[in-house]
XYZ file of C-alpha atoms in Angstrom:
379
model
C -9.170 0.878 5.777
C -9.125 1.967 2.099
C -10.886 5.192 1.138
C -13.126 4.887 -1.924
C -14.481 7.909 -3.786
C -17.486 7.073 -5.977
C -18.298 9.415 -8.854
C -21.938 8.908 -9.764
C -25.362 8.353 -8.246
C -25.665 5.886 -5.386
C -28.672 4.174 -6.870
C -29.248 0.654 -8.114
C -26.033 -1.126 -9.103
C -23.525 1.568 -8.099
C -25.160 1.801 -4.692
C -24.803 -1.967 -4.440
C -21.066 -1.626 -5.159
C -20.803 1.017 -2.425
C -22.510 -1.242 0.106
C -20.227 -4.154 -0.815
C -17.179 -1.922 -0.291
C -18.475 -0.694 3.070
C -19.195 -4.261 4.170
C -15.519 -5.055 3.593
C -14.341 -2.145 5.721
C -13.906 0.638 3.162
C -14.736 4.269 3.899
C -16.934 5.382 1.009
C -17.540 8.967 -0.114
C -19.683 10.010 -3.082
C -19.894 12.972 -5.456
C -22.069 13.535 -8.518
C -19.533 14.649 -11.135
C -15.873 14.888 -12.099
C -15.379 18.518 -11.011
C -16.756 17.685 -7.571
C -14.528 14.593 -7.538
C -11.435 16.691 -8.195
C -12.374 19.099 -5.410
C -12.896 16.201 -3.011
C -9.553 14.653 -3.945
C -7.797 17.975 -3.352
C -9.337 18.305 0.090
C -9.435 14.762 1.426
C -7.605 12.417 -0.956
C -8.628 8.801 -1.618
C -7.079 5.401 -2.201
C -9.185 4.588 -5.261
C -11.740 6.416 -7.419
C -14.701 4.468 -8.827
C -16.237 6.464 -11.688
C -19.280 5.721 -13.845
C -18.325 5.375 -17.491
C -20.644 8.110 -18.767
C -18.664 10.772 -16.861
C -15.655 12.465 -18.480
C -13.048 10.016 -17.239
C -10.331 11.371 -19.523
C -10.746 14.873 -18.098
C -10.565 13.618 -14.513
C -7.490 11.474 -15.192
C -5.696 14.427 -16.824
C -6.730 16.804 -14.041
C -5.469 14.397 -11.381
C -2.155 14.001 -13.200
C -1.825 17.767 -13.609
C -2.289 18.278 -9.878
C -0.054 15.321 -8.977
C -2.828 13.321 -7.339
C -1.509 9.753 -7.288
C -4.671 7.677 -7.051
C -5.932 4.874 -9.337
C -9.225 5.439 -11.156
C -11.461 2.468 -11.959
C -14.318 2.950 -14.407
C -17.583 1.056 -14.029
C -20.369 0.385 -16.472
C -22.871 -2.195 -17.733
C -21.561 -5.713 -18.165
C -23.744 -5.993 -21.279
C -21.687 -3.348 -23.122
C -18.794 -5.273 -24.755
C -16.895 -2.078 -25.631
C -17.188 -0.490 -22.182
C -13.895 -1.774 -20.796
C -12.017 -0.727 -23.935
C -13.448 2.796 -23.776
C -12.576 3.058 -20.094
C -8.948 2.031 -20.550
C -8.543 4.323 -23.567
C -9.876 7.189 -21.455
C -7.122 6.570 -18.909
C -8.807 4.361 -16.310
C -6.600 1.863 -14.488
C -9.232 -0.882 -14.733
C -12.905 -1.566 -15.439
C -15.523 -2.889 -13.003
C -18.588 -4.401 -14.698
C -22.032 -3.702 -13.230
C -23.882 -5.288 -11.542
C -20.892 -5.618 -9.211
C -19.321 -8.881 -8.152
C -18.330 -9.177 -4.478
C -15.023 -10.893 -5.290
C -14.048 -8.162 -7.757
C -14.895 -5.503 -5.167
C -12.719 -7.353 -2.640
C -9.824 -7.524 -5.109
C -10.217 -3.817 -5.922
C -10.067 -2.883 -2.231
C -7.144 -5.216 -1.643
C -5.171 -3.516 -4.414
C -6.221 -0.033 -3.235
C -5.045 -0.733 0.291
C -1.753 -2.127 -1.020
C -2.545 -5.337 0.792
C -0.756 -8.399 -0.587
C 1.924 -9.538 1.824
C 1.915 -6.245 3.650
C -1.645 -6.669 4.938
C -1.718 -10.346 5.739
C -3.287 -11.063 9.126
C -0.575 -11.685 11.719
C 0.838 -15.195 11.686
C 3.468 -15.757 14.348
C 4.150 -19.411 15.096
C 7.847 -18.559 15.152
C 8.962 -17.436 18.657
C 10.950 -14.476 17.298
C 7.895 -13.136 15.473
C 5.646 -13.687 18.488
C 8.080 -11.641 20.591
C 8.200 -8.965 17.897
C 4.404 -8.645 17.822
C 4.401 -8.280 21.616
C 7.050 -5.548 21.398
C 5.056 -3.771 18.682
C 1.948 -3.767 20.867
C 3.989 -2.336 23.731
C 5.528 0.552 21.772
C 2.201 1.304 20.087
C 0.927 2.942 23.272
C 3.696 5.559 23.181
C 4.027 8.494 20.798
C 7.632 7.789 19.847
C 8.728 7.426 16.247
C 9.253 3.820 15.164
C 11.686 2.551 12.520
C 10.597 -0.750 10.968
C 13.383 -2.614 9.191
C 13.535 -5.787 7.153
C 14.069 -7.154 3.677
C 11.581 -6.414 0.915
C 8.425 -8.465 1.235
C 8.698 -9.230 4.961
C 5.549 -7.313 5.925
C 6.759 -3.916 7.125
C 3.503 -2.131 6.311
C 1.585 -4.821 8.193
C 3.710 -4.073 11.242
C 3.053 -0.351 10.870
C -0.692 -0.962 10.654
C -0.497 -3.126 13.779
C 1.249 -0.327 15.692
C -1.378 2.173 14.546
C -4.297 -0.113 15.424
C -2.982 -0.631 18.972
C -2.210 3.055 19.551
C -4.229 5.920 20.983
C -4.473 7.200 17.407
C -6.338 4.125 16.148
C -9.473 6.215 15.580
C -7.552 8.527 13.250
C -6.361 7.855 9.707
C -3.492 5.581 8.746
C -1.766 7.034 5.680
C 1.127 5.318 3.891
C 3.485 6.846 1.335
C 6.062 4.848 -0.634
C 9.050 7.176 -0.935
C 10.637 4.982 -3.623
C 7.636 5.072 -5.947
C 7.722 8.774 -6.847
C 10.317 11.196 -8.255
C 11.570 13.887 -5.870
C 9.383 16.710 -7.200
C 6.218 14.620 -6.999
C 7.171 13.143 -3.619
C 7.510 16.606 -2.082
C 4.063 17.645 -3.293
C 2.533 14.332 -2.219
C 4.041 14.619 1.259
C 3.567 18.304 2.056
C 0.791 19.373 -0.324
C 0.752 22.512 -2.433
C -0.987 25.841 -2.866
C -2.749 27.026 -5.985
C -0.214 28.103 -8.608
C 2.733 26.374 -6.906
C 3.638 24.721 -10.215
C 2.205 24.253 -13.682
C -1.100 22.428 -13.309
C -1.652 23.353 -9.654
C -5.027 25.002 -10.262
C -6.118 24.601 -6.629
C -4.619 23.983 -3.205
C -4.237 20.353 -2.141
C -3.478 18.670 1.172
C -0.466 16.370 1.320
C -0.056 13.136 3.258
C 0.930 14.954 6.457
C -2.381 16.813 6.553
C -4.361 13.775 5.406
C -2.918 11.871 8.396
C -3.940 14.570 10.904
C -4.698 12.981 14.264
C -3.428 9.610 13.059
C -0.316 7.874 11.767
C 1.867 8.518 8.719
C 4.016 5.665 7.406
C 6.989 6.700 5.286
C 7.812 3.473 3.471
C 11.275 3.003 1.929
C 12.458 6.166 3.684
C 16.044 5.374 2.686
C 15.239 6.330 -0.916
C 14.389 9.938 -0.024
C 16.562 12.712 -1.447
C 18.825 14.564 1.026
C 17.154 17.922 0.341
C 13.743 16.492 1.086
C 15.132 14.786 4.191
C 15.966 18.235 5.586
C 12.396 19.410 5.037
C 11.047 16.243 6.637
C 13.308 16.693 9.667
C 11.965 20.201 10.222
C 8.385 18.940 9.943
C 9.031 16.284 12.599
C 10.859 18.665 14.937
C 8.491 21.637 14.645
C 5.279 19.624 14.082
C 4.451 21.877 11.173
C 4.826 21.651 7.400
C 5.268 24.070 4.519
C 3.137 23.432 1.458
C 4.761 23.990 -1.925
C 4.077 27.619 -2.794
C 2.820 28.328 0.720
C 3.580 31.461 2.716
C 2.629 30.212 6.192
C 3.415 26.945 7.985
C 0.598 24.495 8.737
C 0.494 22.822 12.163
C 0.167 19.011 12.075
C -0.501 16.367 14.721
C 0.855 13.133 13.262
C 2.799 10.142 14.545
C 5.616 9.128 12.216
C 6.482 5.528 11.414
C 9.231 4.794 8.893
C 10.164 1.590 7.099
C 13.242 0.606 5.130
C 15.122 -2.369 3.711
C 18.401 -0.452 3.996
C 20.848 -0.075 6.892
C 20.152 3.586 7.633
C 23.038 3.775 10.091
C 25.451 2.768 7.332
C 23.707 5.127 4.908
C 24.165 7.987 7.394
C 27.864 7.198 7.872
C 28.288 7.193 4.088
C 26.622 10.613 3.824
C 23.588 9.337 1.914
C 21.148 9.833 4.792
C 20.987 12.645 7.327
C 22.280 11.474 10.688
C 19.992 13.838 12.627
C 16.936 12.518 10.783
C 18.097 8.943 11.365
C 18.194 9.478 15.128
C 14.789 11.178 15.035
C 13.256 8.179 13.285
C 15.106 5.398 15.116
C 13.680 6.013 18.602
C 12.258 2.484 18.689
C 13.229 -0.164 16.145
C 11.192 -3.166 15.065
C 13.214 -5.545 12.880
C 11.276 -8.177 10.935
C 13.406 -11.263 10.213
C 13.305 -12.760 6.712
C 10.984 -15.700 6.117
C 13.906 -18.144 5.757
C 14.774 -17.430 9.414
C 11.247 -18.125 10.689
C 10.268 -21.322 8.943
C 7.577 -22.039 11.482
C 5.487 -19.343 9.784
C 5.755 -20.717 6.224
C 2.999 -23.340 6.308
C 0.455 -21.279 8.321
C 0.932 -18.411 5.866
C 0.658 -20.780 2.904
C -2.636 -22.152 4.238
C -3.922 -18.616 4.782
C -3.006 -17.538 1.223
C -4.494 -20.683 -0.316
C -7.814 -20.025 1.421
C -7.789 -16.328 0.513
C -7.113 -16.811 -3.193
C -9.608 -19.636 -3.492
C -12.274 -17.292 -2.135
C -11.261 -14.351 -4.336
C -11.254 -16.489 -7.493
C -14.433 -18.404 -6.693
C -12.609 -21.738 -6.419
C -13.033 -24.534 -3.868
C -10.686 -24.519 -0.906
C -8.132 -27.294 -1.258
C -5.435 -28.357 1.214
C -1.756 -28.456 0.368
C -0.439 -31.957 -0.236
C 2.379 -33.331 1.909
C 4.740 -33.081 -1.065
C 3.764 -29.440 -1.651
C 4.392 -28.642 2.006
C 7.855 -30.203 1.829
C 8.641 -28.118 -1.263
C 7.571 -24.917 0.497
C 9.705 -25.686 3.551
C 12.752 -26.493 1.401
C 12.706 -23.151 -0.441
C 14.791 -20.174 0.790
C 12.173 -17.486 -0.060
C 14.450 -14.611 -1.138
C 11.297 -12.585 -1.836
C 9.949 -13.379 1.644
C 6.219 -13.337 2.400
C 5.404 -11.554 -0.851
C 7.061 -14.341 -2.862
C 5.168 -16.967 -0.857
C 1.916 -15.128 -1.502
C 2.516 -15.006 -5.258
C 3.498 -18.682 -5.350
C 0.274 -19.692 -3.587
C -1.824 -17.488 -5.857
C -0.403 -19.288 -8.905
C -0.818 -22.667 -7.215
C -4.490 -22.072 -6.420
C -5.149 -21.185 -10.066
C -3.104 -24.037 -11.568
C -3.928 -26.924 -9.233
C -6.249 -29.738 -10.237
C -7.769 -32.472 -8.140
C -8.668 -32.378 -4.476
C -5.286 -31.094 -3.240
C -2.759 -28.453 -4.244
C 0.135 -30.625 -5.304
C 3.835 -29.861 -5.598
C 3.510 -29.593 -9.393
C 1.371 -26.469 -8.947
C 3.971 -24.809 -6.693
C 6.185 -22.908 -9.130
C 9.196 -21.732 -7.134
C 11.037 -19.212 -9.252
C 14.706 -18.821 -8.497
C 16.694 -15.714 -9.377
C 18.956 -16.137 -12.432
C 22.676 -16.544 -11.697
C 24.797 -13.413 -11.797
C 26.387 -12.678 -15.161
C 30.051 -13.666 -15.379
C 32.599 -11.202 -16.778
C 33.874 -12.040 -20.239
C 37.320 -13.600 -20.344
C 40.107 -11.561 -21.858
C 41.307 -12.874 -25.208
């Protein structure tokens, strides 16, 4: 459930955008100006900020960067203003949403904010191994144990984490995900544990980290294998003591959070090689859920392809078209090294490129990785 912070007055067209977001499951909060927005972000965080163009977007973007608040900002303004999008991007906005709002654009914005793509695809488990895995996930969800979710990139590890959260006793609390590979160590520490005012240059106010934002709910540490050893030690203490230390803080903060971790690495091998703390590994690997690659569960390929084709037709305002028999054979013949995410991208392109009443094989662009470079021969 993405959290949307709207900066502006909930009247007329912006209010319409808020209602569209709520109808698609978003939690919407609203403030009147950029200073109030910054205060709200410090206290509660958000997945995306939607800001009216007449506010000082540049100031808010700089303030968020200075306080290490990693959250995309989307500007919104009248569709009749041809320069609006250009001004928004120059001010530092990630994107521009024209008003009056379009339901498909709102859906795409929320999808991106929630990090959906392959990771948030509704469960599709025709393959017996995946059906058994979903049943196991539902079983372990009822416990409080830490869960380690493993699998290649693009297999749907965040989806599995969301499933565990939704079936747990913490389902009424927040689900907060943090990609440990997406941030440098200094920023990751602040994002995870929060900071006090003056903890570093630009920290003009205290800010809650992901642990505190997930209070009473579930925290997913995605790509945990990329975390620095020093930060692993701090994380281990937080899990053991159920308390965290903010950057610049003088007193620990108690937290009530269930930890889920995900990785595409072999953490056991990483621990034996000294690149991952063995004690943290055993703390995280109480229950393991391993997601097999798509090439090993071919019974899921066509149901997922049909799901993606329908989704992207709706998002792009195009008619729903079935996959031709030739297209289906091409999909089944491919090895899918990028797993579900690669399949999703292929179907998105196919929906946009296809002509006629079916999505034919010609629209299915299957991109293979280039061959490895060969060493030059000695003269």
